[in-house]
PDB file of C-alpha atoms and ligand atoms in Angstrom:
ATOM      1  CA  MET A   1       0.279  -0.006   0.155  1.00  0.00           C
ATOM      2  CA  LYS A   2       1.289   3.435  -0.703  1.00  0.00           C
ATOM      3  CA  LYS A   3       2.440   5.477   2.355  1.00  0.00           C
ATOM      4  CA  ILE A   4      -0.209   8.906   3.016  1.00  0.00           C
ATOM      5  CA  ILE A   5       1.171  11.825   3.608  1.00  0.00           C
ATOM      6  CA  ALA A   6      -1.201  14.448   4.952  1.00  0.00           C
ATOM      7  CA  ALA A   7      -0.504  18.294   5.676  1.00  0.00           C
ATOM      8  CA  ASN A   8      -3.132  20.043   7.973  1.00  0.00           C
ATOM      9  CA  TRP A   9      -2.210  23.712   7.818  1.00  0.00           C
ATOM     10  CA  LYS A  10      -4.718  24.430  10.476  1.00  0.00           C
ATOM     11  CA  MET A  11      -5.513  28.256  10.574  1.00  0.00           C
ATOM     12  CA  ASN A  12      -2.470  29.324   8.822  1.00  0.00           C
ATOM     13  CA  LYS A  13      -2.183  30.681   5.533  1.00  0.00           C
ATOM     14  CA  ASN A  14      -4.010  33.200   3.237  1.00  0.00           C
ATOM     15  CA  ARG A  15      -4.944  32.595  -0.396  1.00  0.00           C
ATOM     16  CA  ALA A  16      -1.515  34.299  -2.120  1.00  0.00           C
ATOM     17  CA  GLN A  17       0.546  32.078   0.579  1.00  0.00           C
ATOM     18  CA  ALA A  18      -1.465  28.699   0.186  1.00  0.00           C
ATOM     19  CA  ARG A  19      -0.953  29.272  -3.348  1.00  0.00           C
ATOM     20  CA  ALA A  20       2.633  29.710  -3.069  1.00  0.00           C
ATOM     21  CA  THR A  21       3.166  26.627  -1.185  1.00  0.00           C
ATOM     22  CA  ALA A  22       1.046  24.734  -3.142  1.00  0.00           C
ATOM     23  CA  GLU A  23       2.665  25.803  -6.056  1.00  0.00           C
ATOM     24  CA  GLU A  24       6.411  25.210  -4.654  1.00  0.00           C
ATOM     25  CA  LEU A  25       5.005  21.127  -3.463  1.00  0.00           C
ATOM     26  CA  ALA A  26       3.785  20.405  -7.457  1.00  0.00           C
ATOM     27  CA  SER A  27       7.761  21.345  -8.482  1.00  0.00           C
ATOM     28  CA  GLY A  28       8.851  19.150  -5.804  1.00  0.00           C
ATOM     29  CA  LEU A  29       6.739  16.716  -6.162  1.00  0.00           C
ATOM     30  CA  SER A  30       7.438  16.368 -10.032  1.00  0.00           C
ATOM     31  CA  ALA A  31      11.163  16.442  -9.108  1.00  0.00           C
ATOM     32  CA  GLY A  32      10.925  13.977  -6.430  1.00  0.00           C
ATOM     33  CA  LYS A  33       9.737  10.399  -5.625  1.00  0.00           C
ATOM     34  CA  PRO A  34       6.502  10.289  -4.519  1.00  0.00           C
ATOM     35  CA  ALA A  35       5.460   7.412  -6.872  1.00  0.00           C
ATOM     36  CA  ASP A  36       4.858   5.335  -3.824  1.00  0.00           C
ATOM     37  CA  ARG A  37       3.091   7.968  -1.747  1.00  0.00           C
ATOM     38  CA  THR A  38      -0.335   9.555  -1.594  1.00  0.00           C
ATOM     39  CA  VAL A  39      -0.045  13.334  -0.392  1.00  0.00           C
ATOM     40  CA  MET A  40      -3.307  14.484   1.127  1.00  0.00           C
ATOM     41  CA  VAL A  41      -3.581  19.042   1.646  1.00  0.00           C
ATOM     42  CA  PHE A  42      -6.292  20.424   4.279  1.00  0.00           C
ATOM     43  CA  PRO A  43      -5.490  24.238   3.897  1.00  0.00           C
ATOM     44  CA  PRO A  44      -8.269  26.580   5.695  1.00  0.00           C
ATOM     45  CA  PHE A  45     -11.295  26.811   3.897  1.00  0.00           C
ATOM     46  CA  LEU A  46     -10.660  30.233   1.714  1.00  0.00           C
ATOM     47  CA  ALA A  47      -7.340  28.450   0.798  1.00  0.00           C
ATOM     48  CA  ILE A  48      -8.887  25.490  -0.801  1.00  0.00           C
ATOM     49  CA  ALA A  49      -9.994  26.555  -4.537  1.00  0.00           C
ATOM     50  CA  GLU A  50      -6.669  27.707  -4.775  1.00  0.00           C
ATOM     51  CA  VAL A  51      -4.745  24.887  -3.728  1.00  0.00           C
ATOM     52  CA  ASN A  52      -6.938  22.580  -5.654  1.00  0.00           C
ATOM     53  CA  THR A  53      -6.113  24.685  -8.842  1.00  0.00           C
ATOM     54  CA  VAL A  54      -2.356  24.043  -8.314  1.00  0.00           C
ATOM     55  CA  LEU A  55      -2.799  20.513  -7.259  1.00  0.00           C
ATOM     56  CA  GLY A  56      -6.297  18.967  -7.687  1.00  0.00           C
ATOM     57  CA  GLY A  57      -5.472  17.339 -11.303  1.00  0.00           C
ATOM     58  CA  ARG A  58      -2.342  15.466 -10.113  1.00  0.00           C
ATOM     59  CA  ALA A  59      -2.094  11.820  -9.683  1.00  0.00           C
ATOM     60  CA  GLY A  60      -1.699  10.918  -6.349  1.00  0.00           C
ATOM     61  CA  THR A  61      -2.805  14.185  -4.605  1.00  0.00           C
ATOM     62  CA  LEU A  62      -5.976  14.943  -3.148  1.00  0.00           C
ATOM     63  CA  VAL A  63      -7.348  17.943  -1.774  1.00  0.00           C
ATOM     64  CA  GLY A  64      -9.420  18.088   1.484  1.00  0.00           C
ATOM     65  CA  ALA A  65     -11.144  20.511   4.150  1.00  0.00           C
ATOM     66  CA  GLN A  66     -10.301  20.620   7.740  1.00  0.00           C
ATOM     67  CA  ASN A  67     -14.299  21.169   9.118  1.00  0.00           C
ATOM     68  CA  PHE A  68     -17.687  20.868   7.631  1.00  0.00           C
ATOM     69  CA  TYR A  69     -20.993  21.069   9.320  1.00  0.00           C
ATOM     70  CA  PRO A  70     -23.294  17.580   8.656  1.00  0.00           C
ATOM     71  CA  ALA A  71     -26.228  19.088   6.875  1.00  0.00           C
ATOM     72  CA  GLU A  72     -27.320  19.960   3.608  1.00  0.00           C
ATOM     73  CA  SER A  73     -28.101  23.561   3.913  1.00  0.00           C
ATOM     74  CA  GLY A  74     -29.581  26.156   5.632  1.00  0.00           C
ATOM     75  CA  ALA A  75     -29.632  27.884   8.821  1.00  0.00           C
ATOM     76  CA  TYR A  76     -26.050  26.701  11.043  1.00  0.00           C
ATOM     77  CA  THR A  77     -24.768  30.178  10.982  1.00  0.00           C
ATOM     78  CA  GLY A  78     -20.995  30.032  10.152  1.00  0.00           C
ATOM     79  CA  GLU A  79     -20.879  26.542   8.807  1.00  0.00           C
ATOM     80  CA  ILE A  80     -20.085  25.166   5.852  1.00  0.00           C
ATOM     81  CA  SER A  81     -21.293  22.590   3.737  1.00  0.00           C
ATOM     82  CA  LEU A  82     -19.898  19.622   1.596  1.00  0.00           C
ATOM     83  CA  ALA A  83     -21.374  20.594  -1.164  1.00  0.00           C
ATOM     84  CA  MET A  84     -19.514  24.045  -0.689  1.00  0.00           C
ATOM     85  CA  LEU A  85     -16.347  22.269  -0.311  1.00  0.00           C
ATOM     86  CA  ALA A  86     -16.845  20.129  -3.277  1.00  0.00           C
ATOM     87  CA  ASP A  87     -17.257  22.839  -5.534  1.00  0.00           C
ATOM     88  CA  ALA A  88     -13.891  24.597  -3.950  1.00  0.00           C
ATOM     89  CA  GLY A  89     -12.235  21.193  -4.896  1.00  0.00           C
ATOM     90  CA  ALA A  90     -12.018  19.244  -1.467  1.00  0.00           C
ATOM     91  CA  SER A  91     -13.247  15.624  -1.766  1.00  0.00           C
ATOM     92  CA  TRP A  92     -11.773  14.646   1.923  1.00  0.00           C
ATOM     93  CA  VAL A  93     -12.398  16.088   5.373  1.00  0.00           C
ATOM     94  CA  LEU A  94     -11.058  15.521   9.083  1.00  0.00           C
ATOM     95  CA  VAL A  95     -13.148  14.720  11.751  1.00  0.00           C
ATOM     96  CA  GLY A  96     -12.299  14.686  14.787  1.00  0.00           C
ATOM     97  CA  HIS A  97      -8.787  16.087  15.170  1.00  0.00           C
ATOM     98  CA  SER A  98      -8.007  16.775  18.800  1.00  0.00           C
ATOM     99  CA  GLU A  99      -8.402  20.549  17.808  1.00  0.00           C
ATOM    100  CA  ARG A 100     -12.145  20.063  17.477  1.00  0.00           C
ATOM    101  CA  ARG A 101     -12.070  17.216  20.344  1.00  0.00           C
ATOM    102  CA  HIS A 102     -11.043  19.571  22.845  1.00  0.00           C
ATOM    103  CA  VAL A 103     -10.849  23.121  21.917  1.00  0.00           C
ATOM    104  CA  LEU A 104     -14.302  23.216  20.254  1.00  0.00           C
ATOM    105  CA  HIS A 105     -15.710  20.438  22.663  1.00  0.00           C
ATOM    106  CA  GLU A 106     -17.299  18.101  19.976  1.00  0.00           C
ATOM    107  CA  SER A 107     -18.130  14.752  21.118  1.00  0.00           C
ATOM    108  CA  ASP A 108     -17.601  11.339  19.782  1.00  0.00           C
ATOM    109  CA  SER A 109     -21.506  11.556  18.774  1.00  0.00           C
ATOM    110  CA  PHE A 110     -21.111  14.229  16.634  1.00  0.00           C
ATOM    111  CA  LEU A 111     -18.128  12.728  15.376  1.00  0.00           C
ATOM    112  CA  ALA A 112     -19.851  10.010  14.476  1.00  0.00           C
ATOM    113  CA  GLN A 113     -22.405  11.946  12.813  1.00  0.00           C
ATOM    114  CA  LYS A 114     -19.925  13.770  11.024  1.00  0.00           C
ATOM    115  CA  THR A 115     -18.359  10.526   9.679  1.00  0.00           C
ATOM    116  CA  GLN A 116     -21.314   8.659   9.179  1.00  0.00           C
ATOM    117  CA  TYR A 117     -22.479  12.002   6.680  1.00  0.00           C
ATOM    118  CA  ALA A 118     -19.225  12.166   4.766  1.00  0.00           C
ATOM    119  CA  LEU A 119     -19.169   8.984   3.664  1.00  0.00           C
ATOM    120  CA  ARG A 120     -22.835   8.773   2.522  1.00  0.00           C
ATOM    121  CA  GLN A 121     -21.722  12.083   0.728  1.00  0.00           C
ATOM    122  CA  GLN A 122     -18.948  10.309  -1.196  1.00  0.00           C
ATOM    123  CA  PHE A 123     -16.246  12.381   0.882  1.00  0.00           C
ATOM    124  CA  GLY A 124     -12.839  10.532   2.357  1.00  0.00           C
ATOM    125  CA  VAL A 125     -12.655  11.104   5.828  1.00  0.00           C
ATOM    126  CA  VAL A 126      -9.640  10.922   7.869  1.00  0.00           C
ATOM    127  CA  LEU A 127     -11.213  10.129  11.632  1.00  0.00           C
ATOM    128  CA  CYS A 128      -8.072  11.180  14.148  1.00  0.00           C
ATOM    129  CA  ILE A 129      -8.308   9.532  17.573  1.00  0.00           C
ATOM    130  CA  GLY A 130      -5.628   9.998  20.194  1.00  0.00           C
ATOM    131  CA  GLU A 131      -5.400  10.479  23.904  1.00  0.00           C
ATOM    132  CA  THR A 132      -4.740  12.901  26.137  1.00  0.00           C
ATOM    133  CA  LEU A 133      -1.408  13.011  28.826  1.00  0.00           C
ATOM    134  CA  GLU A 134      -3.525  13.088  31.626  1.00  0.00           C
ATOM    135  CA  GLU A 135      -5.438   9.859  30.138  1.00  0.00           C
ATOM    136  CA  ARG A 136      -2.172   8.318  29.151  1.00  0.00           C
ATOM    137  CA  GLU A 137      -0.608   8.294  32.905  1.00  0.00           C
ATOM    138  CA  SER A 138      -3.772   7.274  34.352  1.00  0.00           C
ATOM    139  CA  GLY A 139      -3.621   3.799  32.088  1.00  0.00           C
ATOM    140  CA  ARG A 140      -6.344   4.836  30.045  1.00  0.00           C
ATOM    141  CA  LEU A 141      -4.875   4.325  26.698  1.00  0.00           C
ATOM    142  CA  SER A 142      -6.669   1.446  25.519  1.00  0.00           C
ATOM    143  CA  ASP A 143     -10.192   3.039  26.902  1.00  0.00           C
ATOM    144  CA  VAL A 144     -10.115   6.055  25.021  1.00  0.00           C
ATOM    145  CA  LEU A 145      -8.863   4.353  21.757  1.00  0.00           C
ATOM    146  CA  THR A 146     -11.835   1.827  22.455  1.00  0.00           C
ATOM    147  CA  ARG A 147     -14.382   4.292  23.117  1.00  0.00           C
ATOM    148  CA  GLN A 148     -13.301   6.811  20.027  1.00  0.00           C
ATOM    149  CA  ILE A 149     -13.091   4.280  17.657  1.00  0.00           C
ATOM    150  CA  GLU A 150     -16.487   1.831  18.418  1.00  0.00           C
ATOM    151  CA  GLN A 151     -18.067   5.692  18.908  1.00  0.00           C
ATOM    152  CA  GLY A 152     -16.439   7.495  15.778  1.00  0.00           C
ATOM    153  CA  LEU A 153     -17.345   4.190  13.437  1.00  0.00           C
ATOM    154  CA  SER A 154     -20.990   3.284  14.991  1.00  0.00           C
ATOM    155  CA  GLY A 155     -22.690   4.737  12.209  1.00  0.00           C
ATOM    156  CA  VAL A 156     -20.281   3.303   9.527  1.00  0.00           C
ATOM    157  CA  LEU A 157     -20.431  -0.388   9.565  1.00  0.00           C
ATOM    158  CA  GLY A 158     -23.384  -1.318   7.794  1.00  0.00           C
ATOM    159  CA  MET A 159     -21.324   0.709   4.627  1.00  0.00           C
ATOM    160  CA  SER A 160     -19.391  -1.778   2.142  1.00  0.00           C
ATOM    161  CA  LYS A 161     -15.973  -2.468   3.384  1.00  0.00           C
ATOM    162  CA  SER A 162     -14.671  -1.767  -0.217  1.00  0.00           C
ATOM    163  CA  LEU A 163     -15.921   1.655   0.317  1.00  0.00           C
ATOM    164  CA  LEU A 164     -15.006   1.676   3.897  1.00  0.00           C
ATOM    165  CA  GLN A 165     -11.033   0.614   2.238  1.00  0.00           C
ATOM    166  CA  GLU A 166     -11.312   3.380  -0.343  1.00  0.00           C
ATOM    167  CA  LYS A 167     -12.659   6.191   1.684  1.00  0.00           C
ATOM    168  CA  LEU A 168     -11.823   5.843   5.441  1.00  0.00           C
ATOM    169  CA  ILE A 169      -7.986   6.298   7.008  1.00  0.00           C
ATOM    170  CA  ILE A 170      -7.851   6.733  10.766  1.00  0.00           C
ATOM    171  CA  ALA A 171      -5.170   9.213  12.472  1.00  0.00           C
ATOM    172  CA  TYR A 172      -3.595   7.998  15.579  1.00  0.00           C
ATOM    173  CA  GLU A 173      -2.022  11.484  17.367  1.00  0.00           C
ATOM    174  CA  PRO A 174      -1.696  11.364  20.629  1.00  0.00           C
ATOM    175  CA  VAL A 175      -2.832  15.217  22.007  1.00  0.00           C
ATOM    176  CA  TRP A 176       0.418  15.474  24.075  1.00  0.00           C
ATOM    177  CA  ALA A 177       2.799  15.054  20.815  1.00  0.00           C
ATOM    178  CA  ILE A 178       0.283  17.525  18.803  1.00  0.00           C
ATOM    179  CA  GLY A 179       2.226  20.959  18.115  1.00  0.00           C
ATOM    180  CA  THR A 180       4.395  20.118  21.352  1.00  0.00           C
ATOM    181  CA  GLY A 181       7.694  19.359  19.598  1.00  0.00           C
ATOM    182  CA  LYS A 182       7.277  15.649  21.649  1.00  0.00           C
ATOM    183  CA  VAL A 183       7.213  13.040  19.280  1.00  0.00           C
ATOM    184  CA  ALA A 184       6.094   9.729  20.693  1.00  0.00           C
ATOM    185  CA  GLY A 185       8.407   6.864  21.374  1.00  0.00           C
ATOM    186  CA  GLU A 186       8.995   4.276  18.658  1.00  0.00           C
ATOM    187  CA  LYS A 187       7.182   1.777  21.471  1.00  0.00           C
ATOM    188  CA  GLU A 188       4.635   4.169  22.266  1.00  0.00           C
ATOM    189  CA  VAL A 189       4.137   4.467  18.383  1.00  0.00           C
ATOM    190  CA  LEU A 190       4.118   0.575  18.193  1.00  0.00           C
ATOM    191  CA  GLU A 191       1.970  -0.142  20.793  1.00  0.00           C
ATOM    192  CA  ALA A 192      -0.457   2.319  19.731  1.00  0.00           C
ATOM    193  CA  HIS A 193      -0.999   1.116  16.383  1.00  0.00           C
ATOM    194  CA  ALA A 194      -0.830  -2.493  16.898  1.00  0.00           C
ATOM    195  CA  LEU A 195      -4.051  -1.344  19.216  1.00  0.00           C
ATOM    196  CA  VAL A 196      -5.551   0.529  17.075  1.00  0.00           C
ATOM    197  CA  LYS A 197      -5.403  -1.870  14.379  1.00  0.00           C
ATOM    198  CA  GLU A 198      -6.663  -5.324  16.967  1.00  0.00           C
ATOM    199  CA  LEU A 199      -9.686  -2.908  17.422  1.00  0.00           C
ATOM    200  CA  LEU A 200     -10.281  -2.454  13.449  1.00  0.00           C
ATOM    201  CA  GLY A 201     -10.214  -5.850  13.393  1.00  0.00           C
ATOM    202  CA  LYS A 202     -13.311  -5.920  15.484  1.00  0.00           C
ATOM    203  CA  GLN A 203     -15.137  -3.532  13.943  1.00  0.00           C
ATOM    204  CA  GLY A 204     -18.003  -4.368  11.372  1.00  0.00           C
ATOM    205  CA  ASP A 205     -16.764  -6.961   9.252  1.00  0.00           C
ATOM    206  CA  ASP A 206     -12.863  -6.576  10.316  1.00  0.00           C
ATOM    207  CA  LEU A 207     -11.580  -2.904   9.268  1.00  0.00           C
ATOM    208  CA  SER A 208      -7.944  -3.805  10.056  1.00  0.00           C
ATOM    209  CA  SER A 209      -6.832  -3.205   6.534  1.00  0.00           C
ATOM    210  CA  LEU A 210      -7.610   0.774   7.056  1.00  0.00           C
ATOM    211  CA  PRO A 211      -4.706   2.665   7.013  1.00  0.00           C
ATOM    212  CA  VAL A 212      -3.776   4.291  10.415  1.00  0.00           C
ATOM    213  CA  LEU A 213      -1.530   7.343  10.233  1.00  0.00           C
ATOM    214  CA  TYR A 214       0.550   8.590  12.785  1.00  0.00           C
ATOM    215  CA  GLY A 215       0.613  12.404  13.740  1.00  0.00           C
ATOM    216  CA  GLY A 216       1.995  14.543  15.891  1.00  0.00           C
ATOM    217  CA  SER A 217       5.116  16.569  15.792  1.00  0.00           C
ATOM    218  CA  VAL A 218       6.146  14.773  12.731  1.00  0.00           C
ATOM    219  CA  LYS A 219       9.283  16.330  11.226  1.00  0.00           C
ATOM    220  CA  PRO A 220      11.905  15.277   8.141  1.00  0.00           C
ATOM    221  CA  ALA A 221      14.423  14.370  10.453  1.00  0.00           C
ATOM    222  CA  ASN A 222      11.780  11.532  12.156  1.00  0.00           C
ATOM    223  CA  ALA A 223       9.663  11.232   9.162  1.00  0.00           C
ATOM    224  CA  GLN A 224      11.973   8.027   7.921  1.00  0.00           C
ATOM    225  CA  ALA A 225      12.165   6.282  11.399  1.00  0.00           C
ATOM    226  CA  LEU A 226       8.096   6.955  11.888  1.00  0.00           C
ATOM    227  CA  LEU A 227       7.151   5.133   8.504  1.00  0.00           C
ATOM    228  CA  GLY A 228       9.482   2.506   8.902  1.00  0.00           C
ATOM    229  CA  LEU A 229       7.229   1.213  11.994  1.00  0.00           C
ATOM    230  CA  ALA A 230       4.797  -1.546  11.864  1.00  0.00           C
ATOM    231  CA  ASN A 231       1.322  -0.610  11.483  1.00  0.00           C
ATOM    232  CA  VAL A 232       2.235   3.002  10.788  1.00  0.00           C
ATOM    233  CA  ASP A 233       0.151   3.421   6.930  1.00  0.00           C
ATOM    234  CA  GLY A 234       1.858   6.840   6.787  1.00  0.00           C
ATOM    235  CA  LEU A 235       1.908  10.504   8.359  1.00  0.00           C
ATOM    236  CA  LEU A 236      -0.435  13.495   9.127  1.00  0.00           C
ATOM    237  CA  VAL A 237       1.911  16.475   9.313  1.00  0.00           C
ATOM    238  CA  GLY A 238       1.037  19.864  11.086  1.00  0.00           C
ATOM    239  CA  GLY A 239       3.719  22.591  11.780  1.00  0.00           C
ATOM    240  CA  ALA A 240       6.224  20.681   9.534  1.00  0.00           C
ATOM    241  CA  SER A 241       3.517  20.922   6.779  1.00  0.00           C
ATOM    242  CA  LEU A 242       3.635  24.789   6.516  1.00  0.00           C
ATOM    243  CA  GLU A 243       6.810  24.821   4.335  1.00  0.00           C
ATOM    244  CA  ALA A 244       6.588  23.307   1.163  1.00  0.00           C
ATOM    245  CA  LYS A 245      10.709  22.122   1.587  1.00  0.00           C
ATOM    246  CA  SER A 246      10.256  20.595   5.189  1.00  0.00           C
ATOM    247  CA  PHE A 247       6.841  18.596   3.283  1.00  0.00           C
ATOM    248  CA  LEU A 248       8.169  17.420   0.699  1.00  0.00           C
ATOM    249  CA  ASN A 249      11.352  16.275   3.096  1.00  0.00           C
ATOM    250  CA  ILE A 250       8.681  14.033   4.853  1.00  0.00           C
ATOM    251  CA  ILE A 251       7.212  13.130   1.661  1.00  0.00           C
ATOM    252  CA  ASN A 252      10.425  11.908   0.032  1.00  0.00           C
ATOM    253  CA  ALA A 253      11.666  10.265   3.575  1.00  0.00           C
TER     254      ALA A 253
HETATM  255  C1  PEP B   1      -1.570  17.792  13.428  1.00  0.00           C
HETATM  256  O1  PEP B   1      -2.460  19.124  13.603  1.00  0.00           O
HETATM  257  O2  PEP B   1      -2.769  16.582  12.944  1.00  0.00           O
HETATM  258  C2  PEP B   1      -0.371  17.943  14.088  1.00  0.00           C
HETATM  259  C3  PEP B   1      -0.003  16.111  14.183  1.00  0.00           C
HETATM  260  O3  PEP B   1       0.326  18.571  14.404  1.00  0.00           O
HETATM  261  P1  PEP B   1       1.734  19.003  14.438  1.00  0.00           P
HETATM  262  O4  PEP B   1       2.591  18.268  13.319  1.00  0.00           O
HETATM  263  O5  PEP B   1       2.390  20.236  14.481  1.00  0.00           O
HETATM  264  O6  PEP B   1       1.971  18.251  15.970  1.00  0.00           O
END
């Protein structure tokens, strides 16, 4: 399976900056060795169309959105629909990123609703899961990942396995490693990814073949080692994806 390398730009870059980074990425991708990589870019909403103009047509490169509201249209002030995102060129969405869970207080049941809704609308979903430091230190890693996987996937188990394999990716991102510079150690990544695969194996008709990405302070210097670990099918990158050169080094790791 091709390794998946995803960029989450969070609330960074105006349209001109996003376009410039996308253009640098596009030329770097042409020069590099991306044939065994799938690259995903999640810009802020207003930059999606710009980024899609540059990267949208490239084989193996996908453009997505960091958020959406699970309704067709209507009285949801400040929200954005999947139809609007599709119109701008997005075909994937992030669901359950730790900042949505812990800063914006999105619940497991709302995230389950979003996951089901996006897949029904033919969008791909990167469902993010991960424990806080307090949860890890109090021995609740397994409980937290079990709850996030069981509840997050509760609405999609009736869908066809081939659709889920094509359109659903899990990202394990320990909250204590996101944006902190503290990458999880090899032992922690191996343990958590093995657990995630085991839990996925118990969902529906065995979803252990879904790709599982690692996220949390990924940098060019640690990308190759992380990609070499068992059950790590790719990387979700925040800070180190903002500069095209650094993200290209991760893609080519
Ligand atoms: C993220 O935003 O998903 C993330 C992992 O951020 P960072 O790489 O900056 O830790």
